[in-house]
mmCIF file of C-alpha atoms in Angstrom:
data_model
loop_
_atom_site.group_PDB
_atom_site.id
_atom_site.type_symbol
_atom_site.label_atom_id
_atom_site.label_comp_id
_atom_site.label_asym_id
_atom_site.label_seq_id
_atom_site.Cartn_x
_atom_site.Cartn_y
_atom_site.Cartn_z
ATOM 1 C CA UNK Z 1 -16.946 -4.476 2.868
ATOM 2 C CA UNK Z 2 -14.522 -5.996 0.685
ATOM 3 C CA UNK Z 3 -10.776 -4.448 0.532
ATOM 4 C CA UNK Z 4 -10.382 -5.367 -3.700
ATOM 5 C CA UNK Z 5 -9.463 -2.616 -5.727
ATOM 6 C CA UNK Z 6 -10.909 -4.451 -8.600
ATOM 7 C CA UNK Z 7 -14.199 -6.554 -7.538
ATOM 8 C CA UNK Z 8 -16.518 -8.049 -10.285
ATOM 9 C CA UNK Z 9 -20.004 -9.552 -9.211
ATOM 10 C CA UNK Z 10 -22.327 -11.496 -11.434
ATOM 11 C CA UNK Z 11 -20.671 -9.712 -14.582
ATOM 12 C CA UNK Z 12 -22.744 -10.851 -17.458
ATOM 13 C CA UNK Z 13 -23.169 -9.414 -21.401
ATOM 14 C CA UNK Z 14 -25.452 -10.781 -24.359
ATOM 15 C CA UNK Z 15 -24.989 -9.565 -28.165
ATOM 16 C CA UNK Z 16 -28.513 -11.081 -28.785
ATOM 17 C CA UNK Z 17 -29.013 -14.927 -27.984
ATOM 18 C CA UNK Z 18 -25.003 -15.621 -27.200
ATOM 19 C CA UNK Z 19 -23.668 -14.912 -23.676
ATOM 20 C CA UNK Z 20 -20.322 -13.619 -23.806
ATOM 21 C CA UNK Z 21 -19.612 -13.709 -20.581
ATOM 22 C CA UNK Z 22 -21.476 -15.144 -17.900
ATOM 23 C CA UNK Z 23 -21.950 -14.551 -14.303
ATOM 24 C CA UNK Z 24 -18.224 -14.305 -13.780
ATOM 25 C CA UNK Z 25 -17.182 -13.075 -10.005
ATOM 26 C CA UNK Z 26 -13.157 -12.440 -9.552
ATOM 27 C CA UNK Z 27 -11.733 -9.403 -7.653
ATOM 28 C CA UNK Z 28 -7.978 -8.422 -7.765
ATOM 29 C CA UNK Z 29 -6.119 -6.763 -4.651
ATOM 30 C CA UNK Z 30 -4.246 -3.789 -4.642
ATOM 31 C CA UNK Z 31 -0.646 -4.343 -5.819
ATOM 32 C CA UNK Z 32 -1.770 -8.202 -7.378
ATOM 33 C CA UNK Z 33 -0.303 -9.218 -10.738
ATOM 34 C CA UNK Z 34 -2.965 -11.740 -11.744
ATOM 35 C CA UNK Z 35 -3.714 -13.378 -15.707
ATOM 36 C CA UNK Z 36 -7.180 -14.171 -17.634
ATOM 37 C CA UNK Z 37 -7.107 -16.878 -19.967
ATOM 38 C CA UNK Z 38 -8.646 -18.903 -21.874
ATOM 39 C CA UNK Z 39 -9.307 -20.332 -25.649
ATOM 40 C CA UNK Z 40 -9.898 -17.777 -28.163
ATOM 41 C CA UNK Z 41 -13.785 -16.294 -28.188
ATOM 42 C CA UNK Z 42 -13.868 -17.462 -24.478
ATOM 43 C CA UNK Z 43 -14.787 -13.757 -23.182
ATOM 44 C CA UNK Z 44 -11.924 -12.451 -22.327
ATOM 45 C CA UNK Z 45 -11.121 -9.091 -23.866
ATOM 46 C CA UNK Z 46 -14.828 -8.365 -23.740
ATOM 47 C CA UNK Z 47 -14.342 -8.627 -19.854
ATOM 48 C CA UNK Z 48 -11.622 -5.327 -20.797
ATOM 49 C CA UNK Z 49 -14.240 -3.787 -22.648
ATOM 50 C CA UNK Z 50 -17.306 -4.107 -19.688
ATOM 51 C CA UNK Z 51 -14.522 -3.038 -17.062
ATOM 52 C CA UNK Z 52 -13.146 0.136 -19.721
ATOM 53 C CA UNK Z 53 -16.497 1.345 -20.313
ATOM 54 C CA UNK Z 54 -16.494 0.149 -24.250
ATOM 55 C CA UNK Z 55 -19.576 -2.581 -23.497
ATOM 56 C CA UNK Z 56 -22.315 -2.444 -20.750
ATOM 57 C CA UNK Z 57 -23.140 -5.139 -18.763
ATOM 58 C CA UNK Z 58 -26.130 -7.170 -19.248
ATOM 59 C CA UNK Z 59 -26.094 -8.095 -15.567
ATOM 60 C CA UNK Z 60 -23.820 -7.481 -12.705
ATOM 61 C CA UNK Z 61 -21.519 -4.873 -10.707
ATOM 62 C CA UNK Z 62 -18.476 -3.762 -11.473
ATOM 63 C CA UNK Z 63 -16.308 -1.945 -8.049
ATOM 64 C CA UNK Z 64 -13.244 0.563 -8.395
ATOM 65 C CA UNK Z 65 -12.051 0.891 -6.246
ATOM 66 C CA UNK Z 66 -15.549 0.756 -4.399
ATOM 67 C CA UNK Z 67 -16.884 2.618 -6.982
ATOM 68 C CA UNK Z 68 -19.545 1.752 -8.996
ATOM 69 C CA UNK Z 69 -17.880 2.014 -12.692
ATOM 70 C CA UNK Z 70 -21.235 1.181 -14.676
ATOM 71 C CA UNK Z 71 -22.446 3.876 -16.287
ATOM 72 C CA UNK Z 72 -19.242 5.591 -16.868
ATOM 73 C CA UNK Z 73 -17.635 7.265 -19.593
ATOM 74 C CA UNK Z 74 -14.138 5.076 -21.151
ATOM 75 C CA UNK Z 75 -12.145 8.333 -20.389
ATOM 76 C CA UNK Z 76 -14.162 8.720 -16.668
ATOM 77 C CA UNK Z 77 -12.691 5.590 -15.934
ATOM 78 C CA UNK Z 78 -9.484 5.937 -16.786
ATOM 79 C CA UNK Z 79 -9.035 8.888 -14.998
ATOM 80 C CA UNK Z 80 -10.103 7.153 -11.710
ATOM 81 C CA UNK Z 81 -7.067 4.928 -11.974
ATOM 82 C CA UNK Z 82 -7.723 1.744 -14.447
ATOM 83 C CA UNK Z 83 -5.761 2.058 -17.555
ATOM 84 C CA UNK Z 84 -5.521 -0.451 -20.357
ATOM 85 C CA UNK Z 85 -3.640 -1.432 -23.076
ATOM 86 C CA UNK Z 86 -5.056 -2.715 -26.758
ATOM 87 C CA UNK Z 87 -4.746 -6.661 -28.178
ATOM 88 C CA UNK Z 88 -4.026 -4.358 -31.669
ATOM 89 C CA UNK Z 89 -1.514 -1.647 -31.213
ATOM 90 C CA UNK Z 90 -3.654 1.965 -31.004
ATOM 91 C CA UNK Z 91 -0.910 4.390 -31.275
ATOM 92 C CA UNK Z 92 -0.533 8.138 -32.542
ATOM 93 C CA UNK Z 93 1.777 6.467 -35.483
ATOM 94 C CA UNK Z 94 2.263 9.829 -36.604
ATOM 95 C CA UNK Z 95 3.317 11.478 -33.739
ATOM 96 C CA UNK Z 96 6.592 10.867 -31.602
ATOM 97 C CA UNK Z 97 7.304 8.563 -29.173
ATOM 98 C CA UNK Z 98 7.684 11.257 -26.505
ATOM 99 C CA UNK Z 99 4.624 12.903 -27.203
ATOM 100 C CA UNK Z 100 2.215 9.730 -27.350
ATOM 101 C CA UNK Z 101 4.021 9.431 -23.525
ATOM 102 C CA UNK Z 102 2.623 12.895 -22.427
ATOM 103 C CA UNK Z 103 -0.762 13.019 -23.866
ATOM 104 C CA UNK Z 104 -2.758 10.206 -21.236
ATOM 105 C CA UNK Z 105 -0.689 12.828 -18.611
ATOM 106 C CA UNK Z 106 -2.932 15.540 -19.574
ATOM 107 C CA UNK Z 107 -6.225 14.011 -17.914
ATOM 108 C CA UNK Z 108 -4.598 15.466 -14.801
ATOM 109 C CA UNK Z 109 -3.721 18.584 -16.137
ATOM 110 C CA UNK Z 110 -4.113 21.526 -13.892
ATOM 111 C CA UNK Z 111 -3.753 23.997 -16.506
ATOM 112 C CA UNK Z 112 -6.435 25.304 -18.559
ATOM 113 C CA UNK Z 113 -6.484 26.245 -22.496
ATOM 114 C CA UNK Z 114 -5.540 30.127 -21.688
ATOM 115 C CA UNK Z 115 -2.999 28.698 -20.217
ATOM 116 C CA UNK Z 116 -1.659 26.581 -23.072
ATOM 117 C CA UNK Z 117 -1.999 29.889 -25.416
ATOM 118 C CA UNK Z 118 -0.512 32.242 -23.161
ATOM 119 C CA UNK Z 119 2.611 29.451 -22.481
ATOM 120 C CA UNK Z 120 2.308 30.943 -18.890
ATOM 121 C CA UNK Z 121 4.422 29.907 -16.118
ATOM 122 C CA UNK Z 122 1.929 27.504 -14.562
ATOM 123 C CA UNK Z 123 1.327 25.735 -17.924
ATOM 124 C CA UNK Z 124 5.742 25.406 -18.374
ATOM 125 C CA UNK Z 125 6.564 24.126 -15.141
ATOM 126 C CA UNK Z 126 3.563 21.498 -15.878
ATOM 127 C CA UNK Z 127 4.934 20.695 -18.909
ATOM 128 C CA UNK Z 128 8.796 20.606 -17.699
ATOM 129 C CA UNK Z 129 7.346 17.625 -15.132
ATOM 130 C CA UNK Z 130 5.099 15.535 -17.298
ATOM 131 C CA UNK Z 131 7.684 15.621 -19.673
ATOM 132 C CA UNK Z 132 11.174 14.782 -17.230
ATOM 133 C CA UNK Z 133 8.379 11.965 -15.556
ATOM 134 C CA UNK Z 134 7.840 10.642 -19.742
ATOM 135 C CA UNK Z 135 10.931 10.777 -20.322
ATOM 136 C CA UNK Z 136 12.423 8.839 -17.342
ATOM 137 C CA UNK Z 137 9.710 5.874 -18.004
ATOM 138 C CA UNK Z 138 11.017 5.599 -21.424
ATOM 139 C CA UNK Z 139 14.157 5.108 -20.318
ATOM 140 C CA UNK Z 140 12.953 2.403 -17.712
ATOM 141 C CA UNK Z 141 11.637 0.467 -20.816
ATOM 142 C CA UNK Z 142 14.625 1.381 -23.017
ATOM 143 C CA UNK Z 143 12.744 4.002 -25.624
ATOM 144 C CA UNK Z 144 14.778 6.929 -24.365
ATOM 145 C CA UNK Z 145 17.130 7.235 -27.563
ATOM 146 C CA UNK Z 146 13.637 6.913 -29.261
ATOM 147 C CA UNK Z 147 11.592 9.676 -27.963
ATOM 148 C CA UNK Z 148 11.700 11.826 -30.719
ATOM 149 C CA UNK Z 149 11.253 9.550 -33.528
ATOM 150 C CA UNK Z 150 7.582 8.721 -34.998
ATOM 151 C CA UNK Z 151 5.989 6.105 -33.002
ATOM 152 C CA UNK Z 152 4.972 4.344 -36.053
ATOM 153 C CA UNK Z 153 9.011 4.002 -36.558
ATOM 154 C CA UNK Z 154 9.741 1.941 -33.522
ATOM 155 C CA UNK Z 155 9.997 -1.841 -33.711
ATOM 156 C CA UNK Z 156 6.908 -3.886 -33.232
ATOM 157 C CA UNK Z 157 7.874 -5.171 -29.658
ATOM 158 C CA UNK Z 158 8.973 -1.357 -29.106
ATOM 159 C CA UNK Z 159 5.793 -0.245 -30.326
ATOM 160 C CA UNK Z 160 3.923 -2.737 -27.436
ATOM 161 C CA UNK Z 161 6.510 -1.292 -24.605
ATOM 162 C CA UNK Z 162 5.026 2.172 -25.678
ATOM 163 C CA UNK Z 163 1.708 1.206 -24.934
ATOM 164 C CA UNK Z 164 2.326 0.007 -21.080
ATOM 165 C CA UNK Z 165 4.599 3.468 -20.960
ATOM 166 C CA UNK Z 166 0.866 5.269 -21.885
ATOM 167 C CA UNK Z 167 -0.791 3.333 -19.702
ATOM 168 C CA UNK Z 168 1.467 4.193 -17.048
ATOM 169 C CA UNK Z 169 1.386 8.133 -17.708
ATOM 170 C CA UNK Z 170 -2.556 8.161 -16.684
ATOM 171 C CA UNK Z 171 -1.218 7.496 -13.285
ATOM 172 C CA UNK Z 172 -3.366 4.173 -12.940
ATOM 173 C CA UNK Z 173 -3.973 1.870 -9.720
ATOM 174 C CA UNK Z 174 -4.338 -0.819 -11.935
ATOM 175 C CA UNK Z 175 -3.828 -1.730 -15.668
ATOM 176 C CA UNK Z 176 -5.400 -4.171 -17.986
ATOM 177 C CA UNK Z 177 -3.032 -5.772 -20.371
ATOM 178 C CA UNK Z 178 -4.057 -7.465 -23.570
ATOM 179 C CA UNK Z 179 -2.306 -9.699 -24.973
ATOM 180 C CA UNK Z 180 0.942 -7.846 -24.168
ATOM 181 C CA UNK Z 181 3.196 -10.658 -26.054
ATOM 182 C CA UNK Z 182 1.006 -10.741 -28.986
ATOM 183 C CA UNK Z 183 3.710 -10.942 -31.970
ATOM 184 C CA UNK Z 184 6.877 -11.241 -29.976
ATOM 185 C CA UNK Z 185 9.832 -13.704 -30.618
ATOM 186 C CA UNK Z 186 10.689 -15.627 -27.329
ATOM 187 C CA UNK Z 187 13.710 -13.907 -26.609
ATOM 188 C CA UNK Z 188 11.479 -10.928 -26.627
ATOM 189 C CA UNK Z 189 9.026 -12.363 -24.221
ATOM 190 C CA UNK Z 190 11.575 -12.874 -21.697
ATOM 191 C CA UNK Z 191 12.261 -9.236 -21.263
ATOM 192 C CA UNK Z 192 8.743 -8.682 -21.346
ATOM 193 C CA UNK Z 193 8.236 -11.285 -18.109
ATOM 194 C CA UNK Z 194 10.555 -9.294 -16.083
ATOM 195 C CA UNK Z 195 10.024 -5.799 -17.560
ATOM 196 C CA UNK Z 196 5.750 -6.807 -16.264
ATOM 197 C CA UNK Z 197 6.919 -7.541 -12.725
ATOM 198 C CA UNK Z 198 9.282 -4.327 -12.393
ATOM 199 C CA UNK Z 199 6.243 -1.991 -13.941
ATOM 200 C CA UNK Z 200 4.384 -3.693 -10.504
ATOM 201 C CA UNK Z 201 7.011 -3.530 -7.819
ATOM 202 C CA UNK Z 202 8.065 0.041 -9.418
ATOM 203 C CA UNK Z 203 4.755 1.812 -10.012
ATOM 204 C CA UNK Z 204 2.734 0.199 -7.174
ATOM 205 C CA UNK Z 205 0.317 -0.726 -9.872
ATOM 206 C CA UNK Z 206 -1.920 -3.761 -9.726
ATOM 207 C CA UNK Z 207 -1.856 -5.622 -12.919
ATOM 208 C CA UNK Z 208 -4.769 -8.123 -14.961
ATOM 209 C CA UNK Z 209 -3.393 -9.568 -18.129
ATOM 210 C CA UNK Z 210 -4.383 -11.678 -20.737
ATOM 211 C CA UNK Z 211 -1.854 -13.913 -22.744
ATOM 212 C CA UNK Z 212 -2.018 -16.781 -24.599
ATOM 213 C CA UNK Z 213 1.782 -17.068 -24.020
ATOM 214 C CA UNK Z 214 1.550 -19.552 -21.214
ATOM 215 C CA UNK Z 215 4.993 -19.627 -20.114
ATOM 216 C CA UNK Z 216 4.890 -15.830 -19.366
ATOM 217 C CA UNK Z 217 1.374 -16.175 -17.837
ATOM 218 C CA UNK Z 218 2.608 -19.421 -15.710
ATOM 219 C CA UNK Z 219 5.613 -17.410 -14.781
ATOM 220 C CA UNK Z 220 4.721 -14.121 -13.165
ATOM 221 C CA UNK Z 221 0.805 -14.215 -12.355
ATOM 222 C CA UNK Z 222 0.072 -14.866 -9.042
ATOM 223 C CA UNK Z 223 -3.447 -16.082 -9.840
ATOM 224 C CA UNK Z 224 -4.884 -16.807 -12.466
ATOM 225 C CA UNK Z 225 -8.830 -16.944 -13.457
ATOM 226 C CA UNK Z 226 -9.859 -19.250 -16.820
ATOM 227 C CA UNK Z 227 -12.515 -18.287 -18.992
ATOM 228 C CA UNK Z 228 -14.326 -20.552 -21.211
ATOM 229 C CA UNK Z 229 -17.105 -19.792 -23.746
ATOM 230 C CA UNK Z 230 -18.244 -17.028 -20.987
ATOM 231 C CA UNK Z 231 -17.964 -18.757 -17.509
ATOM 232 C CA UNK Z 232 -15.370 -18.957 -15.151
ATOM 233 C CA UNK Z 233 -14.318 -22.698 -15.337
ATOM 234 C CA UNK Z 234 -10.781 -22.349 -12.579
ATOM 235 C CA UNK Z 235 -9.327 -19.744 -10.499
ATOM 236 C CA UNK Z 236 -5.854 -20.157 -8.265
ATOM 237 C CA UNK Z 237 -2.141 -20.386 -8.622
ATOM 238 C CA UNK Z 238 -0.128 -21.481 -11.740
ATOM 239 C CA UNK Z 239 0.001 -24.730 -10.087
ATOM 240 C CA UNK Z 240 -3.255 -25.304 -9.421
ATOM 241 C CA UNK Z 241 -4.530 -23.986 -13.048
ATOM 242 C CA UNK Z 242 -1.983 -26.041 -15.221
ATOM 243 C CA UNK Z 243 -3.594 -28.964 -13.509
ATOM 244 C CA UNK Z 244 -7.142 -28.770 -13.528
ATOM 245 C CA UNK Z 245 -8.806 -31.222 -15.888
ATOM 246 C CA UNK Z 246 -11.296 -28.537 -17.239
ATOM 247 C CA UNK Z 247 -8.763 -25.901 -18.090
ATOM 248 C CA UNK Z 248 -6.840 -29.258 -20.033
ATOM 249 C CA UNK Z 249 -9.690 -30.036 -21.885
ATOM 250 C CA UNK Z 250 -11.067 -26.463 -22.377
ATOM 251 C CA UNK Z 251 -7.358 -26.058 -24.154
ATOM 252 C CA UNK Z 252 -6.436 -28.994 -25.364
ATOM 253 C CA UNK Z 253 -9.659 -31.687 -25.254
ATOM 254 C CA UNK Z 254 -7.100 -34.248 -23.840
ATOM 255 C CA UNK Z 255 -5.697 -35.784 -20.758
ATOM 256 C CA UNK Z 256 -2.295 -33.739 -20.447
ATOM 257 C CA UNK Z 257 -0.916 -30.989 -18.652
ATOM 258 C CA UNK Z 258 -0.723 -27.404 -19.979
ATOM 259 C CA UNK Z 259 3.160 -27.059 -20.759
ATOM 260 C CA UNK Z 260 4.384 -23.849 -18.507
#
């Protein structure tokens, strides 16, 4: 039996005569901080959507860990440990930062609706933790000043911090980030690359991204898997990847290397 806490086997999807993705196998450890590229319409965030629940698979298995996730609610999922995070911000713009923070928390919740109503003691000390655990996170990402103003107020590279602090609250094994530098300056970036690693060594978390940014995908995956027009073209280290003469010409169409 295989120890991945992520395993995909024959993963396949049509939308009528196209194959979005196609036979694709990959699995990601526990703890691994891998990237999934490729051109745009390659497949890639539909992989998200198969593995979230959004799309069914055609064809194939999909393991969590061991688990069989086909067939399962978007919100089943999540609460078995594989979060995600959106290519186009999906905020509560109109409510604050803190509470967008708390509300993937209350999957977990062990308090009921009387509960809530009766503001009983069970229901406050809950509430005291999820919110002293939101609020330390949002300090980790530097949103702390911001917690009570409206999320749709916070800076555009703020506003994609607040997402991974979400995804985080659900208490995930493993998160799926999409496109988590989409719109950011490079100085931005930067902070991003190292803020990505700490979220893994900090949280335990294994972590699947995709990015067209390829110097923060070169720079902090430790594998990487390339997707093009549905199949899996090249899998291995940044090295390898940057190298391979059908990631070049899936990217570029010419004989060069793929600039870090």
């Amino acid at each position: 039996m295989s120890d991945a806490l992520l395993e995909l086997t024959d993963l396949s999807i049509k939308f009528g005569g196209l194959k979005a993705v196609d036979g694709l196998t990959m699995s990601v450890p526990e703890g691994a901080l891998y990237g999934l590229i490729g051109p745009n319409g390659a497949g890639k965030t539909t992989v998200f959507n198969m593995l979230t629940g959004v799309y069914t698979p055609t064809r194939g298995s999909i393991n969590f860990p061991g688990q069989s996730l086909l067939g399962l609610k978007p919100h089943e999922i999540s609460k078995l440990g594989l979060a995600r995070t959106f290519q186009n911000i999906r905020l509560f713009k109109r409510l604050s930062v803190l509470d967008n923070t708390m509300i993937p928390a209350y999957q977990h919740s062990q308090t009921n609706m009387l509960d809530v109503i009766l503001q009983t003691e069970r229901f406050q000390k809950e509430d005291k933790e999820l919110k002293d655990k939101a609020i330390a996170i949002l300090n980790l990402f530097g949103l702390d000043s911001s917690k009570h103003d409206l999320a749709s107020s916070l800076p555009y590279g703020s506003q994609r911090k607040l997402e991974i602090v979400r995804a985080l609250m659900s208490r995930p094994r493993m998160i799926l980030l999409d496109e988590p530098a989409a719109g950011m300056n490079h100085a931005e970036t930067d902070i991003l690359m190292k803020l990505i690693d700490q979220v893994r060594t900090s949280f335990g978390v294994a972590i699947l991204l995709i990015e067209h940014d390829m110097k923060l995908v070169m720079g902090i995956c430790e594998k990487i898997f390339v997707l093009d027009y549905g199949l899996k073209i090249a899998e291995g280290p940044a090295s390898a990847v940057r190298n391979s003469p059908k990631v070049i010409e899936a990217y570029l169409g010419v004989d060069q290397e793929l600039s870090p």
